[in-house]
């Protein structure tokens, strides 16, 4: 059991690093279209290498036992560790000032918003992420698999939807952590959970009605 949780955490750390790399590409790019496309490298790597990402795994909570909540908590912590570690290491590089400035602007806007707005934006974000991941897992056409990932990520970025793991990275790069920041992150985390479970819940209800 301990080994399984350790593996879950390690793969979650790697998932956090992947999202951080996508976030770094976005912060280093002046063109928002190119930046949004490059951000996709994070989810692409996670899906192809089997790493753990909270926003993806939470969508399958209804299919698992209640103890799966423990896995989700471990994954969330691992994602936080991975994004924070990446931010710290990037702070030692020549690009630190560039990404700090852009991340600071992004985070100031996020923390200037109200929690209800952030909550709703988080719901829609993970609705898109679920669609992207589900397409990758179930689409029989190779092109469809990867277009699902691409469009899902690009759409949530352009709509300014809230992704809890990406926000972990931005908050860490901007060095803007506080009790208020943490509370906002929890609200976004909850919104992501609801957004990710929306389609699976509808499918489950529909399936029961047909029985």
PDB file of C-alpha atoms in Angstrom:
ATOM      1  CA  UNK A   1       0.000   0.000   0.000  1.00  0.00           C
ATOM      2  CA  UNK A   2       2.803   2.408   0.928  1.00  0.00           C
ATOM      3  CA  UNK A   3       4.621   1.600  -2.305  1.00  0.00           C
ATOM      4  CA  UNK A   4       1.464   2.253  -4.320  1.00  0.00           C
ATOM      5  CA  UNK A   5       0.956   5.625  -2.666  1.00  0.00           C
ATOM      6  CA  UNK A   6       4.647   6.451  -3.175  1.00  0.00           C
ATOM      7  CA  UNK A   7       4.356   5.609  -6.870  1.00  0.00           C
ATOM      8  CA  UNK A   8       1.161   7.661  -7.108  1.00  0.00           C
ATOM      9  CA  UNK A   9       2.931  10.639  -5.536  1.00  0.00           C
ATOM     10  CA  UNK A  10       6.017  10.304  -7.749  1.00  0.00           C
ATOM     11  CA  UNK A  11       3.919  10.159 -10.910  1.00  0.00           C
ATOM     12  CA  UNK A  12       1.962  13.157  -9.627  1.00  0.00           C
ATOM     13  CA  UNK A  13       5.180  15.113  -9.135  1.00  0.00           C
ATOM     14  CA  UNK A  14       6.066  14.321 -12.736  1.00  0.00           C
ATOM     15  CA  UNK A  15       2.578  15.415 -13.786  1.00  0.00           C
ATOM     16  CA  UNK A  16       3.094  18.721 -11.996  1.00  0.00           C
ATOM     17  CA  UNK A  17       6.455  19.204 -13.697  1.00  0.00           C
ATOM     18  CA  UNK A  18       4.865  18.560 -17.109  1.00  0.00           C
ATOM     19  CA  UNK A  19       2.169  21.178 -16.522  1.00  0.00           C
ATOM     20  CA  UNK A  20       4.860  23.563 -15.286  1.00  0.00           C
ATOM     21  CA  UNK A  21       6.834  23.041 -18.486  1.00  0.00           C
ATOM     22  CA  UNK A  22       3.733  23.840 -20.507  1.00  0.00           C
ATOM     23  CA  UNK A  23       3.163  26.899 -18.336  1.00  0.00           C
ATOM     24  CA  UNK A  24       6.761  27.982 -18.845  1.00  0.00           C
ATOM     25  CA  UNK A  25       6.376  27.765 -22.615  1.00  0.00           C
ATOM     26  CA  UNK A  26       3.248  29.901 -22.328  1.00  0.00           C
ATOM     27  CA  UNK A  27       4.969  32.513 -20.131  1.00  0.00           C
ATOM     28  CA  UNK A  28       7.942  32.701 -22.505  1.00  0.00           C
ATOM     29  CA  UNK A  29       5.774  33.335 -25.564  1.00  0.00           C
ATOM     30  CA  UNK A  30       4.470  36.779 -26.470  1.00  0.00           C
ATOM     31  CA  UNK A  31       1.952  35.431 -28.979  1.00  0.00           C
ATOM     32  CA  UNK A  32      -1.021  34.026 -27.037  1.00  0.00           C
ATOM     33  CA  UNK A  33      -2.013  31.652 -29.831  1.00  0.00           C
ATOM     34  CA  UNK A  34       1.431  30.071 -29.998  1.00  0.00           C
ATOM     35  CA  UNK A  35       1.643  30.063 -26.206  1.00  0.00           C
ATOM     36  CA  UNK A  36      -1.679  28.253 -25.857  1.00  0.00           C
ATOM     37  CA  UNK A  37      -0.606  25.633 -28.394  1.00  0.00           C
ATOM     38  CA  UNK A  38       2.745  25.099 -26.687  1.00  0.00           C
ATOM     39  CA  UNK A  39       1.018  24.722 -23.305  1.00  0.00           C
ATOM     40  CA  UNK A  40      -0.488  21.511 -24.706  1.00  0.00           C
ATOM     41  CA  UNK A  41       2.896  19.788 -24.277  1.00  0.00           C
ATOM     42  CA  UNK A  42       2.040  19.384 -20.588  1.00  0.00           C
ATOM     43  CA  UNK A  43      -1.172  17.383 -21.006  1.00  0.00           C
ATOM     44  CA  UNK A  44       0.225  15.580 -24.061  1.00  0.00           C
ATOM     45  CA  UNK A  45       3.185  14.265 -22.057  1.00  0.00           C
ATOM     46  CA  UNK A  46       1.017  13.288 -19.091  1.00  0.00           C
ATOM     47  CA  UNK A  47      -1.404  11.319 -21.270  1.00  0.00           C
ATOM     48  CA  UNK A  48       1.260   9.574 -23.337  1.00  0.00           C
ATOM     49  CA  UNK A  49       3.539   8.718 -20.398  1.00  0.00           C
ATOM     50  CA  UNK A  50       0.855   7.891 -17.861  1.00  0.00           C
ATOM     51  CA  UNK A  51       1.702  10.512 -15.253  1.00  0.00           C
ATOM     52  CA  UNK A  52      -0.851  11.611 -12.660  1.00  0.00           C
ATOM     53  CA  UNK A  53      -2.724  14.896 -12.932  1.00  0.00           C
ATOM     54  CA  UNK A  54      -5.435  15.863 -10.456  1.00  0.00           C
ATOM     55  CA  UNK A  55      -7.665  17.532 -13.048  1.00  0.00           C
ATOM     56  CA  UNK A  56      -7.629  14.397 -15.161  1.00  0.00           C
ATOM     57  CA  UNK A  57      -7.883  11.785 -12.397  1.00  0.00           C
ATOM     58  CA  UNK A  58     -10.709  13.509 -10.499  1.00  0.00           C
ATOM     59  CA  UNK A  59     -13.003  12.925 -13.484  1.00  0.00           C
ATOM     60  CA  UNK A  60     -12.955   9.193 -12.750  1.00  0.00           C
ATOM     61  CA  UNK A  61     -13.885   9.441  -9.062  1.00  0.00           C
ATOM     62  CA  UNK A  62     -17.393   8.060  -9.664  1.00  0.00           C
ATOM     63  CA  UNK A  63     -15.922   4.907 -11.174  1.00  0.00           C
ATOM     64  CA  UNK A  64     -13.772   4.162  -8.119  1.00  0.00           C
ATOM     65  CA  UNK A  65     -14.221   3.269  -4.463  1.00  0.00           C
ATOM     66  CA  UNK A  66     -14.473   6.048  -1.802  1.00  0.00           C
ATOM     67  CA  UNK A  67     -10.832   5.357  -0.894  1.00  0.00           C
ATOM     68  CA  UNK A  68      -9.953   6.910  -4.272  1.00  0.00           C
ATOM     69  CA  UNK A  69     -10.253  10.267  -2.496  1.00  0.00           C
ATOM     70  CA  UNK A  70      -6.947   9.450  -0.804  1.00  0.00           C
ATOM     71  CA  UNK A  71      -5.347   8.940  -4.201  1.00  0.00           C
ATOM     72  CA  UNK A  72      -6.706  12.276  -5.402  1.00  0.00           C
ATOM     73  CA  UNK A  73      -5.311  14.045  -2.327  1.00  0.00           C
ATOM     74  CA  UNK A  74      -1.885  12.469  -2.875  1.00  0.00           C
ATOM     75  CA  UNK A  75      -1.982  13.396  -6.560  1.00  0.00           C
ATOM     76  CA  UNK A  76      -2.949  16.994  -5.709  1.00  0.00           C
ATOM     77  CA  UNK A  77      -0.007  17.248  -3.289  1.00  0.00           C
ATOM     78  CA  UNK A  78       2.338  15.675  -5.833  1.00  0.00           C
ATOM     79  CA  UNK A  79       1.203  18.107  -8.515  1.00  0.00           C
ATOM     80  CA  UNK A  80       1.810  20.977  -6.085  1.00  0.00           C
ATOM     81  CA  UNK A  81       5.292  19.673  -5.302  1.00  0.00           C
ATOM     82  CA  UNK A  82       6.121  19.268  -8.996  1.00  0.00           C
ATOM     83  CA  UNK A  83       4.953  22.730 -10.016  1.00  0.00           C
ATOM     84  CA  UNK A  84       6.628  24.390  -7.027  1.00  0.00           C
ATOM     85  CA  UNK A  85       9.909  22.557  -7.618  1.00  0.00           C
ATOM     86  CA  UNK A  86       9.944  23.602 -11.265  1.00  0.00           C
ATOM     87  CA  UNK A  87       9.227  27.220 -10.307  1.00  0.00           C
ATOM     88  CA  UNK A  88      12.080  27.224  -7.766  1.00  0.00           C
ATOM     89  CA  UNK A  89      14.550  25.790 -10.264  1.00  0.00           C
ATOM     90  CA  UNK A  90      13.486  28.247 -12.966  1.00  0.00           C
ATOM     91  CA  UNK A  91      14.098  31.026 -10.451  1.00  0.00           C
ATOM     92  CA  UNK A  92      17.792  30.167 -10.708  1.00  0.00           C
ATOM     93  CA  UNK A  93      17.896  30.770 -14.461  1.00  0.00           C
ATOM     94  CA  UNK A  94      18.244  33.775 -16.783  1.00  0.00           C
ATOM     95  CA  UNK A  95      14.562  33.568 -17.800  1.00  0.00           C
ATOM     96  CA  UNK A  96      13.354  34.024 -14.221  1.00  0.00           C
ATOM     97  CA  UNK A  97      12.682  37.770 -14.505  1.00  0.00           C
ATOM     98  CA  UNK A  98      10.787  37.381 -17.775  1.00  0.00           C
ATOM     99  CA  UNK A  99       8.444  34.660 -16.535  1.00  0.00           C
ATOM    100  CA  UNK A 100       8.062  36.331 -13.108  1.00  0.00           C
ATOM    101  CA  UNK A 101       6.732  39.524 -14.668  1.00  0.00           C
ATOM    102  CA  UNK A 102       4.146  37.770 -16.828  1.00  0.00           C
ATOM    103  CA  UNK A 103       3.134  35.372 -14.050  1.00  0.00           C
ATOM    104  CA  UNK A 104       2.733  38.275 -11.650  1.00  0.00           C
ATOM    105  CA  UNK A 105       0.341  40.035 -14.032  1.00  0.00           C
ATOM    106  CA  UNK A 106      -1.670  36.827 -14.478  1.00  0.00           C
ATOM    107  CA  UNK A 107      -1.832  36.073 -10.752  1.00  0.00           C
ATOM    108  CA  UNK A 108      -2.750  39.642  -9.793  1.00  0.00           C
ATOM    109  CA  UNK A 109      -5.744  39.420 -12.127  1.00  0.00           C
ATOM    110  CA  UNK A 110      -6.752  36.043 -10.698  1.00  0.00           C
ATOM    111  CA  UNK A 111      -6.565  37.175  -7.079  1.00  0.00           C
ATOM    112  CA  UNK A 112      -8.406  40.373  -7.962  1.00  0.00           C
ATOM    113  CA  UNK A 113     -11.376  38.308  -9.122  1.00  0.00           C
ATOM    114  CA  UNK A 114     -14.101  37.091  -6.754  1.00  0.00           C
ATOM    115  CA  UNK A 115     -14.280  33.463  -5.647  1.00  0.00           C
ATOM    116  CA  UNK A 116     -17.610  32.732  -7.318  1.00  0.00           C
ATOM    117  CA  UNK A 117     -16.166  33.786 -10.656  1.00  0.00           C
ATOM    118  CA  UNK A 118     -13.076  31.644 -10.105  1.00  0.00           C
ATOM    119  CA  UNK A 119     -15.257  28.696  -9.090  1.00  0.00           C
ATOM    120  CA  UNK A 120     -17.387  28.881 -12.247  1.00  0.00           C
ATOM    121  CA  UNK A 121     -14.328  29.355 -14.473  1.00  0.00           C
ATOM    122  CA  UNK A 122     -12.777  26.284 -12.842  1.00  0.00           C
ATOM    123  CA  UNK A 123     -15.876  24.199 -13.575  1.00  0.00           C
ATOM    124  CA  UNK A 124     -15.756  25.029 -17.272  1.00  0.00           C
ATOM    125  CA  UNK A 125     -11.998  24.470 -17.373  1.00  0.00           C
ATOM    126  CA  UNK A 126     -12.203  20.879 -16.254  1.00  0.00           C
ATOM    127  CA  UNK A 127     -15.226  20.207 -18.409  1.00  0.00           C
ATOM    128  CA  UNK A 128     -12.903  20.937 -21.332  1.00  0.00           C
ATOM    129  CA  UNK A 129     -10.053  18.942 -19.800  1.00  0.00           C
ATOM    130  CA  UNK A 130     -12.320  15.924 -19.341  1.00  0.00           C
ATOM    131  CA  UNK A 131     -13.394  16.158 -22.967  1.00  0.00           C
ATOM    132  CA  UNK A 132      -9.742  16.363 -24.038  1.00  0.00           C
ATOM    133  CA  UNK A 133      -8.600  13.419 -21.918  1.00  0.00           C
ATOM    134  CA  UNK A 134     -11.666  11.313 -22.704  1.00  0.00           C
ATOM    135  CA  UNK A 135     -11.110  11.866 -26.423  1.00  0.00           C
ATOM    136  CA  UNK A 136      -7.501  10.766 -26.020  1.00  0.00           C
ATOM    137  CA  UNK A 137      -8.553   7.625 -24.142  1.00  0.00           C
ATOM    138  CA  UNK A 138     -11.546   6.586 -26.256  1.00  0.00           C
ATOM    139  CA  UNK A 139     -11.265   8.070 -29.751  1.00  0.00           C
ATOM    140  CA  UNK A 140     -10.389   5.290 -32.188  1.00  0.00           C
ATOM    141  CA  UNK A 141      -8.834   7.716 -34.655  1.00  0.00           C
ATOM    142  CA  UNK A 142      -5.238   8.732 -33.924  1.00  0.00           C
ATOM    143  CA  UNK A 143      -5.766  12.232 -35.276  1.00  0.00           C
ATOM    144  CA  UNK A 144      -8.891  12.661 -33.155  1.00  0.00           C
ATOM    145  CA  UNK A 145      -7.000  11.687 -29.996  1.00  0.00           C
ATOM    146  CA  UNK A 146      -4.467  14.458 -30.366  1.00  0.00           C
ATOM    147  CA  UNK A 147      -6.829  17.074 -31.723  1.00  0.00           C
ATOM    148  CA  UNK A 148      -8.954  16.517 -28.625  1.00  0.00           C
ATOM    149  CA  UNK A 149      -5.974  17.340 -26.398  1.00  0.00           C
ATOM    150  CA  UNK A 150      -4.985  20.330 -28.501  1.00  0.00           C
ATOM    151  CA  UNK A 151      -8.404  21.965 -28.731  1.00  0.00           C
ATOM    152  CA  UNK A 152      -9.283  21.259 -25.099  1.00  0.00           C
ATOM    153  CA  UNK A 153      -6.171  22.974 -23.751  1.00  0.00           C
ATOM    154  CA  UNK A 154      -6.145  25.857 -26.234  1.00  0.00           C
ATOM    155  CA  UNK A 155      -9.833  26.555 -25.572  1.00  0.00           C
ATOM    156  CA  UNK A 156      -9.500  26.728 -21.777  1.00  0.00           C
ATOM    157  CA  UNK A 157      -6.530  29.077 -22.037  1.00  0.00           C
ATOM    158  CA  UNK A 158      -8.249  31.423 -24.491  1.00  0.00           C
ATOM    159  CA  UNK A 159     -11.376  31.494 -22.328  1.00  0.00           C
ATOM    160  CA  UNK A 160      -9.282  32.299 -19.218  1.00  0.00           C
ATOM    161  CA  UNK A 161     -10.726  29.275 -17.427  1.00  0.00           C
ATOM    162  CA  UNK A 162      -9.044  28.231 -14.170  1.00  0.00           C
ATOM    163  CA  UNK A 163      -6.849  25.137 -14.010  1.00  0.00           C
ATOM    164  CA  UNK A 164      -5.759  24.391 -10.434  1.00  0.00           C
ATOM    165  CA  UNK A 165      -2.425  22.779 -11.308  1.00  0.00           C
ATOM    166  CA  UNK A 166      -1.437  25.465 -13.805  1.00  0.00           C
ATOM    167  CA  UNK A 167      -2.372  28.044 -11.162  1.00  0.00           C
ATOM    168  CA  UNK A 168      -0.103  26.280  -8.651  1.00  0.00           C
ATOM    169  CA  UNK A 169       2.752  26.924 -11.055  1.00  0.00           C
ATOM    170  CA  UNK A 170       1.839  30.542 -11.788  1.00  0.00           C
ATOM    171  CA  UNK A 171       1.438  31.334  -8.076  1.00  0.00           C
ATOM    172  CA  UNK A 172       4.830  29.741  -7.384  1.00  0.00           C
ATOM    173  CA  UNK A 173       6.618  31.612 -10.181  1.00  0.00           C
ATOM    174  CA  UNK A 174       5.043  34.914  -9.085  1.00  0.00           C
ATOM    175  CA  UNK A 175       5.950  34.149  -5.448  1.00  0.00           C
ATOM    176  CA  UNK A 176       2.507  35.305  -4.476  1.00  0.00           C
ATOM    177  CA  UNK A 177       1.553  32.570  -1.999  1.00  0.00           C
ATOM    178  CA  UNK A 178      -0.568  33.629   0.984  1.00  0.00           C
ATOM    179  CA  UNK A 179      -3.612  32.394   2.898  1.00  0.00           C
ATOM    180  CA  UNK A 180      -5.793  34.193   0.332  1.00  0.00           C
ATOM    181  CA  UNK A 181      -3.941  32.495  -2.524  1.00  0.00           C
ATOM    182  CA  UNK A 182      -4.372  29.085  -0.907  1.00  0.00           C
ATOM    183  CA  UNK A 183      -8.101  29.674  -0.372  1.00  0.00           C
ATOM    184  CA  UNK A 184      -8.491  30.651  -4.020  1.00  0.00           C
ATOM    185  CA  UNK A 185      -6.623  27.494  -5.028  1.00  0.00           C
ATOM    186  CA  UNK A 186      -8.986  25.339  -2.956  1.00  0.00           C
ATOM    187  CA  UNK A 187     -12.003  26.978  -4.618  1.00  0.00           C
ATOM    188  CA  UNK A 188     -10.484  26.335  -8.049  1.00  0.00           C
ATOM    189  CA  UNK A 189      -9.702  22.743  -7.049  1.00  0.00           C
ATOM    190  CA  UNK A 190     -13.336  22.171  -6.053  1.00  0.00           C
ATOM    191  CA  UNK A 191     -14.583  23.791  -9.256  1.00  0.00           C
ATOM    192  CA  UNK A 192     -12.294  21.549 -11.298  1.00  0.00           C
ATOM    193  CA  UNK A 193     -13.700  18.501  -9.501  1.00  0.00           C
ATOM    194  CA  UNK A 194     -17.288  19.447 -10.338  1.00  0.00           C
ATOM    195  CA  UNK A 195     -16.422  20.255 -13.945  1.00  0.00           C
ATOM    196  CA  UNK A 196     -14.564  16.993 -14.388  1.00  0.00           C
ATOM    197  CA  UNK A 197     -17.399  14.927 -12.907  1.00  0.00           C
ATOM    198  CA  UNK A 198     -20.205  16.600 -14.854  1.00  0.00           C
ATOM    199  CA  UNK A 199     -20.134  14.443 -17.990  1.00  0.00           C
ATOM    200  CA  UNK A 200     -19.381  11.159 -16.128  1.00  0.00           C
ATOM    201  CA  UNK A 201     -22.327  11.862 -13.795  1.00  0.00           C
ATOM    202  CA  UNK A 202     -24.664  12.484 -16.725  1.00  0.00           C
ATOM    203  CA  UNK A 203     -23.452   9.304 -18.406  1.00  0.00           C
ATOM    204  CA  UNK A 204     -24.038   7.326 -15.218  1.00  0.00           C
ATOM    205  CA  UNK A 205     -27.568   8.642 -14.771  1.00  0.00           C
ATOM    206  CA  UNK A 206     -28.358   8.032 -18.437  1.00  0.00           C
ATOM    207  CA  UNK A 207     -27.063   4.474 -18.196  1.00  0.00           C
ATOM    208  CA  UNK A 208     -29.238   3.735 -15.162  1.00  0.00           C
ATOM    209  CA  UNK A 209     -32.319   5.167 -16.870  1.00  0.00           C
ATOM    210  CA  UNK A 210     -31.799   2.807 -19.790  1.00  0.00           C
ATOM    211  CA  UNK A 211     -31.608  -0.278 -17.554  1.00  0.00           C
TER     212      UNK A 211
END
